[in-house]
XYZ file of C-alpha atoms in Angstrom:
780
model
C 77.221 73.412 95.836
C 77.461 70.451 93.417
C 79.020 70.600 89.918
C 75.636 69.276 88.605
C 73.520 71.988 90.063
C 75.762 74.596 88.971
C 75.814 73.422 85.359
C 71.940 73.741 85.319
C 71.787 77.289 86.536
C 71.419 80.247 84.095
C 74.093 82.657 85.557
C 72.106 85.567 84.053
C 69.013 84.706 86.580
C 71.250 83.591 89.598
C 70.839 87.011 91.206
C 67.205 87.887 90.425
C 65.450 89.182 93.569
C 68.825 89.613 95.559
C 70.752 92.556 96.471
C 74.653 92.922 96.825
C 76.529 95.831 98.429
C 80.332 96.446 97.885
C 82.613 98.364 100.176
C 86.323 98.998 100.278
C 87.770 99.403 103.756
C 91.160 100.127 105.596
C 93.991 101.412 103.673
C 93.552 101.979 99.775
C 95.297 99.819 97.243
C 95.622 100.188 93.608
C 93.305 97.644 91.797
C 90.461 97.991 94.275
C 88.404 99.998 91.500
C 88.761 97.100 89.243
C 87.426 94.751 91.894
C 84.397 97.289 92.568
C 83.749 97.499 88.724
C 83.678 93.719 88.248
C 81.529 93.198 91.214
C 79.179 95.661 89.983
C 78.963 94.642 86.365
C 78.837 90.843 87.199
C 76.248 91.387 90.001
C 74.021 93.470 87.300
C 74.809 90.523 84.831
C 73.298 87.955 87.087
C 70.101 90.004 87.526
C 71.064 91.175 91.134
C 70.685 94.717 92.426
C 73.976 96.300 93.367
C 74.730 99.000 95.824
C 77.981 101.054 96.486
C 78.697 101.643 100.266
C 80.593 105.126 100.180
C 83.428 105.503 102.908
C 83.724 101.895 104.056
C 82.141 100.816 107.311
C 81.454 104.275 108.244
C 79.108 104.513 105.339
C 77.472 101.299 106.303
C 76.901 102.780 109.790
C 75.714 106.244 108.564
C 73.561 104.862 105.920
C 71.242 107.263 103.942
C 73.019 108.809 100.910
C 76.056 106.744 101.836
C 74.522 103.480 100.353
C 73.510 104.015 96.689
C 72.396 102.033 93.767
C 75.321 101.257 91.309
C 74.652 101.132 87.596
C 76.604 99.861 84.600
C 77.780 103.287 83.700
C 78.690 104.417 87.124
C 81.732 102.139 87.118
C 82.992 103.252 83.719
C 86.485 104.718 83.453
C 87.449 103.203 86.942
C 89.976 100.599 85.937
C 92.946 103.069 85.368
C 92.340 104.749 88.610
C 94.504 104.313 91.808
C 93.082 104.406 95.293
C 89.298 103.690 95.730
C 86.571 105.803 94.085
C 83.982 104.791 96.600
C 86.167 105.835 99.467
C 87.563 104.130 102.593
C 87.723 105.157 106.163
C 88.996 103.693 109.425
C 85.751 103.321 111.443
C 85.559 103.251 115.321
C 81.682 103.243 115.140
C 81.605 99.657 113.443
C 83.731 98.274 116.279
C 80.847 98.900 118.742
C 77.625 96.716 118.792
C 75.666 99.781 118.685
C 77.313 100.923 115.349
C 77.002 97.507 113.967
C 73.209 97.422 114.963
C 72.786 100.682 112.904
C 74.589 98.943 109.794
C 72.511 96.040 110.133
C 69.234 98.086 110.168
C 70.497 100.039 107.086
C 71.009 96.854 105.123
C 67.692 95.277 106.131
C 65.647 98.444 105.170
C 67.328 98.031 101.724
C 66.929 94.392 101.525
C 70.683 93.609 101.187
C 71.810 90.260 102.427
C 75.013 89.989 100.342
C 78.106 91.964 101.213
C 81.406 92.133 99.506
C 84.323 93.680 101.355
C 87.572 94.501 99.745
C 90.162 95.386 102.376
C 92.768 94.071 104.779
C 92.607 91.407 107.579
C 91.180 93.815 110.000
C 88.323 94.703 107.823
C 87.579 91.216 106.881
C 87.643 90.015 110.492
C 85.146 92.880 111.159
C 82.945 91.588 108.307
C 83.014 88.087 109.797
C 82.164 89.361 113.338
C 79.217 91.196 111.722
C 78.031 87.953 110.128
C 78.427 85.876 113.026
C 76.265 88.230 115.287
C 73.661 88.990 112.385
C 70.763 87.135 114.021
C 71.307 88.693 117.325
C 71.370 92.025 115.755
C 68.294 91.528 113.938
C 66.500 90.359 117.255
C 67.577 93.367 119.058
C 66.415 95.645 116.094
C 63.012 93.929 116.149
C 62.777 94.280 119.957
C 63.700 97.970 119.528
C 60.971 98.506 117.094
C 63.530 99.570 114.308
C 62.524 96.655 111.817
C 59.547 94.599 111.620
C 59.334 90.754 112.118
C 58.590 90.411 108.427
C 61.773 92.400 107.586
C 64.043 90.291 109.797
C 62.527 87.135 108.358
C 63.371 88.292 104.843
C 66.988 89.148 105.797
C 67.556 86.229 108.153
C 70.950 85.275 106.789
C 73.892 87.652 105.776
C 76.444 86.189 103.074
C 79.989 87.665 103.170
C 82.970 87.345 100.733
C 86.073 89.162 101.132
C 88.813 90.200 98.665
C 92.120 91.203 100.142
C 93.159 94.660 98.956
C 96.608 95.381 100.628
C 99.911 96.612 99.286
C 101.893 94.712 101.805
C 100.845 91.243 100.632
C 100.405 90.488 104.232
C 97.353 88.266 104.216
C 98.102 84.421 104.243
C 96.407 82.109 101.732
C 96.681 84.149 98.667
C 99.907 84.554 96.430
C 99.060 87.955 95.734
C 96.797 90.872 97.199
C 95.355 93.578 95.233
C 97.593 96.388 95.059
C 100.922 94.510 95.695
C 102.033 94.394 92.209
C 101.473 98.090 91.570
C 103.245 98.999 94.658
C 106.243 96.967 93.428
C 105.963 98.926 90.200
C 106.223 102.267 92.084
C 109.196 100.873 94.164
C 111.175 99.659 91.069
C 110.631 102.948 89.252
C 112.347 104.742 92.209
C 115.123 101.999 92.426
C 115.917 102.407 88.824
C 115.866 106.183 89.031
C 118.085 106.149 92.211
C 120.582 103.700 90.656
C 121.595 105.975 87.866
C 122.381 108.733 90.237
C 124.046 106.529 92.781
C 126.413 104.978 89.978
C 127.328 108.588 88.901
C 128.743 109.323 92.387
C 129.666 105.952 93.683
C 126.894 106.062 96.500
C 125.340 103.494 98.863
C 121.585 104.030 98.871
C 119.262 102.834 101.590
C 115.740 102.622 100.642
C 112.782 102.303 103.077
C 109.632 100.698 101.901
C 106.441 99.926 103.464
C 105.654 96.694 105.363
C 105.163 97.023 109.065
C 104.664 93.440 109.738
C 105.298 91.942 106.454
C 108.629 92.094 104.250
C 107.121 91.072 101.039
C 107.693 94.373 99.291
C 111.248 94.739 100.557
C 112.161 91.120 99.756
C 110.856 90.999 96.010
C 112.143 94.645 95.368
C 115.406 93.255 96.550
C 115.179 90.315 94.308
C 113.962 92.584 91.276
C 116.836 95.155 91.668
C 119.726 92.728 92.812
C 119.988 94.719 95.982
C 123.158 93.730 98.045
C 121.056 93.431 101.304
C 117.507 93.371 102.622
C 116.074 93.725 105.985
C 112.614 92.271 106.603
C 110.617 91.517 109.826
C 110.067 87.806 109.242
C 113.704 87.040 109.145
C 115.980 89.350 110.973
C 119.739 89.092 110.410
C 122.001 86.962 112.358
C 123.794 88.646 115.358
C 126.866 90.472 114.202
C 125.281 91.360 110.714
C 126.879 94.766 110.966
C 130.284 93.096 110.197
C 128.734 90.935 107.527
C 126.905 93.756 105.868
C 130.157 95.989 105.832
C 132.067 93.056 104.402
C 129.556 92.525 101.676
C 129.339 95.950 100.591
C 133.390 96.309 100.508
C 133.385 93.024 98.452
C 130.967 94.659 96.011
C 133.058 97.719 95.516
C 136.182 95.482 95.198
C 134.585 93.624 92.369
C 134.095 97.097 90.333
C 130.596 98.000 91.512
C 129.959 101.680 91.701
C 126.912 101.490 93.826
C 125.250 99.636 96.618
C 121.513 99.219 97.333
C 120.166 98.320 100.610
C 116.455 97.554 101.096
C 114.701 98.148 104.463
C 111.129 97.189 105.332
C 109.703 99.672 107.570
C 109.120 96.935 110.256
C 112.639 95.458 110.031
C 113.834 94.029 113.469
C 116.922 92.487 114.966
C 116.892 89.007 116.551
C 116.066 90.488 119.833
C 113.017 92.339 118.503
C 114.560 95.890 118.393
C 114.045 97.977 115.249
C 116.535 98.258 112.407
C 116.088 101.796 111.025
C 117.505 103.144 107.934
C 119.369 105.890 109.975
C 120.846 103.265 112.146
C 122.147 101.484 108.795
C 123.295 104.806 107.268
C 125.337 105.860 110.429
C 127.010 102.179 110.300
C 127.989 102.418 106.665
C 129.305 105.979 107.024
C 131.153 105.490 110.200
C 132.761 102.047 109.492
C 133.334 102.387 105.653
C 133.251 106.128 104.936
C 130.998 105.400 101.939
C 128.777 108.355 100.542
C 125.466 107.065 101.699
C 121.828 108.452 101.117
C 118.522 107.344 102.541
C 115.122 107.455 100.657
C 111.872 106.788 102.424
C 109.329 106.001 99.814
C 106.167 106.339 101.893
C 102.641 106.669 100.534
C 104.088 106.960 96.958
C 103.930 103.057 96.912
C 100.041 103.331 97.397
C 99.600 105.957 94.544
C 99.354 105.950 90.641
C 97.600 103.780 88.232
C 97.198 100.001 89.009
C 99.381 97.683 87.048
C 97.809 95.394 84.370
C 98.325 92.424 86.675
C 96.248 94.262 89.632
C 93.416 95.189 87.210
C 93.006 91.545 85.873
C 93.420 90.133 89.560
C 90.706 92.665 90.721
C 88.400 91.791 87.727
C 88.790 88.038 88.254
C 88.251 88.349 91.946
C 85.204 90.399 91.499
C 83.688 87.777 89.297
C 84.491 85.024 91.596
C 83.214 87.074 94.523
C 79.696 87.559 92.948
C 79.456 83.799 92.218
C 80.443 82.886 95.827
C 77.830 85.161 97.261
C 75.076 83.985 95.071
C 76.066 80.175 95.701
C 76.515 80.478 99.428
C 73.976 78.832 101.881
C 73.592 79.669 105.643
C 76.038 76.894 106.325
C 78.903 78.104 103.974
C 81.555 79.735 106.151
C 82.473 83.438 105.063
C 85.092 83.065 102.386
C 87.841 85.160 100.892
C 88.477 84.927 97.101
C 92.291 84.719 96.392
C 94.768 83.868 93.744
C 97.114 80.705 93.689
C 99.185 80.550 90.625
C 96.700 81.472 87.911
C 93.923 79.899 89.643
C 91.113 81.831 91.532
C 90.349 79.869 94.799
C 87.694 80.463 97.511
C 89.339 79.888 101.208
C 87.594 80.067 104.530
C 88.031 83.613 105.789
C 88.803 82.849 109.426
C 91.445 80.248 108.335
C 93.414 82.739 106.608
C 92.996 85.368 109.409
C 94.057 82.812 111.820
C 97.313 81.955 109.948
C 98.026 85.753 109.292
C 97.763 86.196 113.274
C 99.783 83.039 113.631
C 102.698 84.851 111.605
C 102.526 87.857 114.049
C 102.606 85.620 116.982
C 105.611 83.569 115.582
C 107.660 86.795 115.012
C 106.665 88.070 118.581
C 108.169 84.954 120.102
C 111.161 84.840 118.004
C 110.197 81.693 116.045
C 111.311 83.433 112.616
C 111.591 80.051 110.554
C 107.922 79.284 111.433
C 106.921 82.830 110.551
C 108.649 82.340 107.187
C 106.957 78.903 106.561
C 103.598 80.373 107.617
C 103.930 83.108 105.023
C 103.487 80.440 102.326
C 105.588 78.760 99.756
C 105.777 81.840 97.550
C 107.359 83.965 100.219
C 109.952 81.110 101.190
C 110.798 80.619 97.755
C 111.630 84.193 97.193
C 113.725 84.340 100.415
C 115.719 81.288 99.537
C 116.622 82.577 96.181
C 117.615 86.089 97.538
C 119.717 84.269 100.132
C 121.405 82.150 97.511
C 122.143 85.030 95.151
C 123.081 87.790 97.658
C 124.653 86.171 100.655
C 126.866 83.269 99.242
C 130.429 83.876 98.093
C 131.702 81.914 95.335
C 133.479 78.534 96.303
C 137.394 78.235 96.312
C 136.871 74.797 94.826
C 135.697 74.713 90.959
C 133.515 71.947 89.886
C 135.223 71.723 86.277
C 131.857 71.999 84.669
C 131.263 74.643 81.859
C 127.698 75.893 81.387
C 126.694 77.918 78.327
C 123.829 80.471 78.226
C 122.075 81.847 75.117
C 119.223 83.951 74.011
C 116.983 82.734 71.138
C 114.189 84.499 69.216
C 112.789 88.164 69.478
C 114.347 89.935 72.478
C 111.992 90.764 75.450
C 112.438 92.450 78.845
C 113.518 89.967 81.469
C 115.827 87.999 79.472
C 118.766 89.718 81.111
C 117.691 89.093 84.625
C 117.499 85.430 83.887
C 121.062 85.406 82.376
C 122.268 87.276 85.437
C 120.655 84.835 88.014
C 121.900 81.814 85.809
C 125.399 83.253 85.773
C 125.562 83.979 89.423
C 124.058 80.814 90.596
C 126.512 78.945 88.150
C 129.538 80.585 89.814
C 128.114 79.937 93.284
C 127.946 76.262 92.415
C 131.514 76.422 91.247
C 130.988 76.090 87.430
C 132.504 78.218 84.743
C 129.907 80.243 82.886
C 130.090 80.872 79.176
C 127.887 83.505 77.244
C 126.829 82.562 73.665
C 126.211 85.615 71.591
C 123.573 85.837 68.900
C 121.783 82.507 69.416
C 122.464 79.360 67.674
C 124.332 81.322 65.000
C 126.853 82.271 67.719
C 126.979 78.695 68.964
C 127.771 77.572 65.438
C 130.266 80.340 64.861
C 132.289 80.199 68.026
C 130.865 83.543 69.486
C 131.415 82.068 72.906
C 133.193 83.742 75.713
C 133.473 83.352 79.618
C 130.940 85.647 81.543
C 131.604 86.516 85.194
C 129.889 88.009 88.246
C 130.934 91.634 87.399
C 129.869 91.410 83.740
C 126.170 90.775 84.792
C 125.793 93.176 87.648
C 123.077 95.703 86.882
C 121.518 93.477 84.268
C 118.315 92.883 86.123
C 116.765 96.017 85.085
C 117.893 96.051 81.611
C 115.444 95.610 78.697
C 116.202 93.623 75.453
C 119.024 91.085 75.202
C 122.664 91.924 76.290
C 123.687 88.558 74.870
C 122.189 89.386 71.436
C 119.499 87.114 69.845
C 118.477 85.653 66.562
C 115.715 83.424 65.344
C 117.862 81.038 63.402
C 117.257 77.327 64.313
C 119.914 74.822 64.898
C 118.835 72.274 62.354
C 121.081 73.569 59.620
C 124.081 74.224 61.686
C 124.364 70.900 63.658
C 127.973 70.083 62.524
C 129.299 73.518 63.538
C 127.370 73.479 66.852
C 128.557 70.002 67.908
C 132.164 70.998 66.908
C 131.814 74.185 69.189
C 130.391 72.133 72.061
C 133.405 69.807 72.032
C 136.017 72.671 71.326
C 134.661 74.794 74.235
C 134.071 71.776 76.379
C 130.412 72.835 77.036
C 128.629 70.382 79.600
C 125.209 71.885 79.851
C 123.089 74.483 78.130
C 120.613 77.083 79.126
C 118.410 78.281 76.288
C 116.401 81.313 77.088
C 113.723 82.512 74.479
C 110.488 82.032 72.752
C 108.874 79.340 70.532
C 112.280 79.302 68.698
C 114.119 78.305 71.852
C 111.585 75.474 72.381
C 111.823 74.299 68.664
C 115.644 74.739 68.831
C 115.902 72.479 71.927
C 113.835 69.836 70.376
C 116.026 69.831 67.216
C 119.194 69.570 69.555
C 117.531 66.637 71.492
C 116.684 64.916 67.888
C 120.313 65.446 66.934
C 121.467 63.383 69.951
C 121.164 60.150 67.967
C 123.740 61.508 65.398
C 125.729 63.813 67.454
C 127.292 62.720 70.853
C 128.348 66.217 71.768
C 124.565 66.963 72.014
C 124.075 64.477 74.732
C 124.279 67.145 77.491
C 121.631 68.451 80.021
C 119.627 71.334 78.509
C 116.957 73.531 79.963
C 114.641 76.013 77.948
C 113.495 78.982 79.928
C 110.426 80.580 78.168
C 111.007 84.321 77.414
C 108.738 86.050 74.898
C 106.127 88.766 74.824
C 103.791 86.337 72.974
C 103.546 83.764 75.998
C 103.280 80.985 73.447
C 105.741 78.533 74.811
C 104.304 75.026 75.592
C 104.826 73.849 79.056
C 104.387 77.227 80.821
C 101.245 79.260 81.753
C 103.627 82.382 81.746
C 106.691 83.724 79.672
C 109.358 86.053 80.852
C 108.455 89.290 79.008
C 104.835 89.055 78.696
C 103.841 90.952 81.765
C 105.961 93.898 80.567
C 104.456 93.806 77.241
C 101.012 93.635 78.755
C 101.670 96.755 80.904
C 102.929 98.620 77.772
C 99.784 97.806 75.902
C 97.610 98.683 78.929
C 99.102 102.027 79.422
C 98.856 102.960 75.742
C 95.167 101.917 75.708
C 94.598 104.140 78.849
C 95.855 107.180 76.920
C 93.705 106.125 73.826
C 90.599 105.821 75.929
C 91.331 109.121 77.451
C 91.684 110.638 74.055
C 88.407 108.877 72.799
C 86.558 109.962 76.119
C 87.601 113.577 75.324
C 86.323 113.647 71.735
C 83.282 111.473 72.217
C 81.805 108.916 69.938
C 85.139 107.704 68.903
C 86.171 104.099 68.453
C 89.775 103.076 68.347
C 91.140 99.739 66.984
C 94.431 98.662 68.373
C 96.516 95.868 66.839
C 98.554 93.920 69.436
C 101.658 91.455 68.758
C 101.654 87.878 69.850
C 102.044 85.935 66.529
C 98.951 83.466 66.469
C 98.725 83.521 70.367
C 95.840 85.798 71.719
C 97.134 86.126 75.298
C 98.290 89.689 74.878
C 95.154 90.984 73.067
C 92.989 89.118 75.669
C 94.721 90.154 79.044
C 95.128 93.659 77.634
C 91.388 93.720 76.704
C 90.579 92.666 80.273
C 93.005 95.249 81.864
C 92.208 98.069 79.743
C 88.351 97.470 79.624
C 88.073 96.713 75.811
C 84.838 96.198 74.153
C 86.161 93.285 72.042
C 89.353 91.405 71.534
C 89.883 89.493 68.222
C 92.169 86.447 68.456
C 93.141 83.290 66.351
C 92.014 80.829 68.991
C 88.643 81.905 69.080
C 87.003 81.923 65.500
C 84.956 84.721 64.576
C 82.976 85.671 61.228
C 81.086 88.520 59.790
C 78.113 87.875 62.129
C 80.356 88.428 65.081
C 81.771 91.709 63.641
C 78.266 92.840 62.980
C 77.245 91.989 66.638
C 80.392 94.087 67.852
C 79.244 97.118 65.605
C 75.734 96.990 66.801
C 76.976 96.706 70.551
C 79.046 99.941 69.878
C 76.016 101.699 68.290
C 74.005 100.883 71.341
C 76.833 102.059 73.485
C 76.927 105.616 71.919
C 73.339 106.030 73.257
C 74.641 105.701 76.822
C 76.920 108.120 78.772
C 79.943 106.061 77.760
C 80.556 107.518 74.229
C 83.747 105.652 73.307
C 85.025 102.265 72.266
C 88.107 100.193 72.329
C 88.739 97.232 70.190
C 91.890 94.970 70.244
C 92.885 92.697 67.534
C 95.818 90.184 67.619
C 98.046 90.608 64.545
C 97.383 86.946 63.154
C 93.846 86.409 64.400
C 92.367 86.228 60.806
C 94.279 86.484 57.414
C 91.282 88.215 55.841
C 89.785 90.310 58.560
C 92.792 92.708 58.940
C 93.265 95.663 61.014
C 92.627 97.836 57.842
C 89.469 95.712 56.971
C 88.021 95.884 60.543
C 88.872 99.770 60.673
C 87.082 100.271 57.361
C 84.050 98.239 58.334
C 83.681 100.118 61.639
C 84.356 103.508 59.606
C 81.475 102.540 57.148
C 79.009 101.203 59.714
C 79.495 104.061 62.271
C 78.907 106.977 59.788
C 77.052 109.644 61.630
C 77.104 107.609 64.855
C 80.879 107.290 65.819
C 84.156 107.588 63.865
C 87.017 105.287 64.064
C 90.773 105.363 64.544
C 93.384 102.789 64.263
C 96.752 102.236 66.167
C 99.447 99.407 65.414
C 101.514 99.210 68.623
C 104.408 97.364 66.955
C 107.811 96.738 68.330
C 107.379 99.248 71.422
C 105.596 96.036 73.079
C 109.067 94.230 73.098
C 111.021 97.066 74.534
C 111.184 98.959 77.805
C 112.715 98.078 81.325
C 110.966 94.884 82.721
C 108.262 95.079 85.204
C 108.789 93.702 88.847
C 107.089 90.490 87.917
C 109.426 89.865 84.977
C 112.449 90.560 86.881
C 111.493 88.347 89.858
C 110.045 85.511 87.736
C 113.231 85.583 85.522
C 115.624 85.728 88.590
C 113.874 82.710 89.999
C 113.881 80.821 86.718
C 117.596 81.332 85.972
C 118.576 80.415 89.534
C 116.380 77.229 89.387
C 117.561 76.210 86.092
C 121.007 76.090 87.208
C 120.210 74.036 90.195
C 118.352 71.567 88.149
C 121.290 71.222 85.850
C 123.929 70.839 88.464
C 121.770 67.853 89.669
C 121.269 66.380 86.216
C 125.150 66.665 85.546
C 125.667 64.545 88.667
C 123.202 61.888 87.361
C 124.829 62.010 83.889
C 128.472 61.740 84.906
C 129.794 58.381 83.994
C 133.412 57.130 83.611
C 134.911 60.703 83.701
C 132.561 62.182 81.235
C 129.082 63.587 80.945
C 126.428 61.632 78.767
C 122.757 62.596 78.889
C 120.434 61.030 76.288
C 117.377 60.380 78.359
C 114.070 62.597 77.566
C 114.155 64.089 81.061
C 117.712 65.453 80.522
C 116.357 68.125 78.231
C 113.392 70.149 79.843
C 111.370 73.264 79.483
C 111.232 75.083 82.892
C 107.634 76.296 83.130
C 105.181 77.546 85.670
C 102.171 75.191 85.790
C 99.394 76.465 87.903
C 100.951 76.813 91.015
C 104.606 75.780 90.895
C 107.525 75.914 88.618
C 108.193 72.551 87.100
C 110.524 70.790 84.556
C 108.974 68.969 81.722
C 110.730 66.951 78.990
C 110.715 68.751 75.630
C 109.623 65.539 73.967
C 106.622 65.169 76.137
C 105.290 68.654 75.211
C 105.295 67.966 71.445
C 101.735 66.301 71.697
C 100.245 69.578 73.187
C 101.940 71.930 70.401
C 100.476 73.458 67.233
C 103.809 73.694 65.356
C 102.090 75.410 62.404
C 100.724 78.389 64.302
C 103.393 78.147 67.044
C 101.127 77.892 70.174
C 100.220 75.210 72.767
C 97.104 73.324 72.070
C 95.827 74.076 75.598
C 95.748 77.529 77.014
C 94.589 78.429 80.421
C 93.705 82.048 79.844
C 91.059 81.191 77.193
C 88.788 80.356 80.186
C 88.861 83.924 81.311
C 87.901 85.413 78.024
C 83.974 85.470 78.776
C 84.847 87.701 81.696
C 86.069 90.427 79.422
C 82.688 90.122 77.307
C 80.441 90.226 80.320
C 82.454 93.217 81.729
C 81.795 94.935 78.246
C 78.131 94.185 78.589
C 77.825 91.244 75.911
C 74.816 89.129 76.463
C 76.737 85.715 76.773
C 76.592 82.810 79.088
C 79.186 82.472 81.636
C 80.160 78.805 82.319
C 79.657 78.633 86.109
C 80.880 75.009 86.349
C 84.432 76.123 86.407
C 84.105 78.056 89.421
C 86.305 77.484 92.465
C 85.181 75.240 95.372
C 86.214 76.030 98.785
C 89.615 74.999 99.698
C 91.617 74.847 102.908
C 94.567 77.133 103.464
C 96.846 74.510 104.856
C 96.375 72.125 101.831
C 97.340 74.797 99.398
C 100.219 77.244 99.203
C 101.151 78.712 95.857
C 104.648 78.199 94.833
C 105.840 80.906 92.708
C 103.883 84.190 92.321
C 105.863 87.240 92.450
């Protein structure tokens, strides 16, 4: 559909006279409910009728009470529930033509010609087959007298859109499937718990995670906990791996490590296609090394529990995109699957994705493992390469004579230590000497610098806060002392991990190059802050952990409000002037409003919000949640908003307020933050190593070009290095935020899902892409 045509359409009228059915099929995955909720609410917002299909395809075949109209209120309180509320079932009947005829008859009788399927590749392939033979099914139904010619004409075309719900992340074409992030949360919770007991007893732990045909969960878990070894089906170990594994475990113990962690995907195989089981590995380690070894099989725990903030936002965004894709489809549009690439929602031809997913299986079956790895996509390949570099390479005997210093700047956040660990390990692998700077630029000025080695950083991946210590001091007034210490400790390159202060501090160091020759060294800034406000990156390390903290707190608050009825909670989040946390937590927790600095609001908006809540109290959903970013408005403070709501709600609802404060900075990092930080830390050192070669002249390092001091950030689909100086134009220095922020575009979704009468700009919706042209480069 052309952009011009989209622009002229009123999104609230797009669905009038149309019906959409939503079903979940195959294995359940956390976040499916968020997708169902968004599909229902956005469908109703467009004026369409929306139906639940209970028990997956079985419900479609059985019809009757299994296909029921959905209402706004019927999807309330679904966001935080795991599994799928509308049920899922494996269905033999739908595999037969007779079963599909029954399903078609049920849809025709209800006037449903738009089907949204949330499931794995089997479920989506079934949906496509259903669509392909639709006209034939209708002809047969007319012939059998089950439907009239008129009914067949009205339902002549079936539109299908898929969303992938699978904890294995085994569907090609999307960076993340719904449920994967939550499954990683479960795995990492267990790993963290096991690590403490293993260290007490000097044990080796073997953890078996799900993934019959796909090693994604195992691979990312291994990266996120710094495992000693991982077995995945896509990349079996080389012959003789038993000796290599035993040598590696022995080396780790010799370095002072008190535990070993080995992660095995349930579908792990050897080069000749034979299964590698956790029992087999346990026997090997016990017999050869005599280590006290334990095995834990995680099983269905990985599918359970509440969905992570990421999965709720992913499900919500995909639900919106799915409804738009259905309503914009023509008879010629191929069935599509809505997926995620970086932070972009994209539409891909369903059968292209299914074909590539099948190609992976075929490649593995015929022993073409390198092909299987590539077909999984860039994100998977990057994870594997990072794991291989950090886990399997021993430090070289020859040193590079390069000294790299690492520091943390600004407020502490979860994931900083994972970035330091990866940078230190990668630096040592490159032959560099690594130095830790304690307490930020203060420490650099006062000589709080010491060597840091492999053993020091082991176990840092899962630790929250900042082990190096961090301060907000900027280098501007300490340049003399800093330049002396760079010379004294012979520092050749600098890794600065932190938030907006790290970015500004990096800029000040670059500006000081004119006066101080010592500052002419390559530098890289890695964004790490809960506020997610560093120019040059769509995401910062630490923001995902903070978001999950806020979301789980809001879940508890909503539970309390639902119990007492007619209660509104006003919750203040961190973020400085950046509204990222308030907006994303609003979407993940199902808030009624989120006040932020970037979107100006006035007393009329506050009045609208109060009136909205007054109306809401007349429904069955008698509770409200309002988020307020700490610096959204100097006059409309949290107390002011609380007092306003309390006054206006007298006799209708009562109000409570919560200020979440520093709990948002604490806690152990989420799997995303650990993995993101690990990749950022490793990539920063590889980049610095290349820069040092470029800047080496006449026996010394001299770097004064703009591209020798960069921010390593994630932009849409890839990790990129951007010169600090180039980012100045996109920075609002007074309010410490980038001038352009991608997440502002998804704010309307939160308002629509909260039932505000606003216009959704449909011009931004994704056009169909082809899988082979796009492969995300980063996500999880």
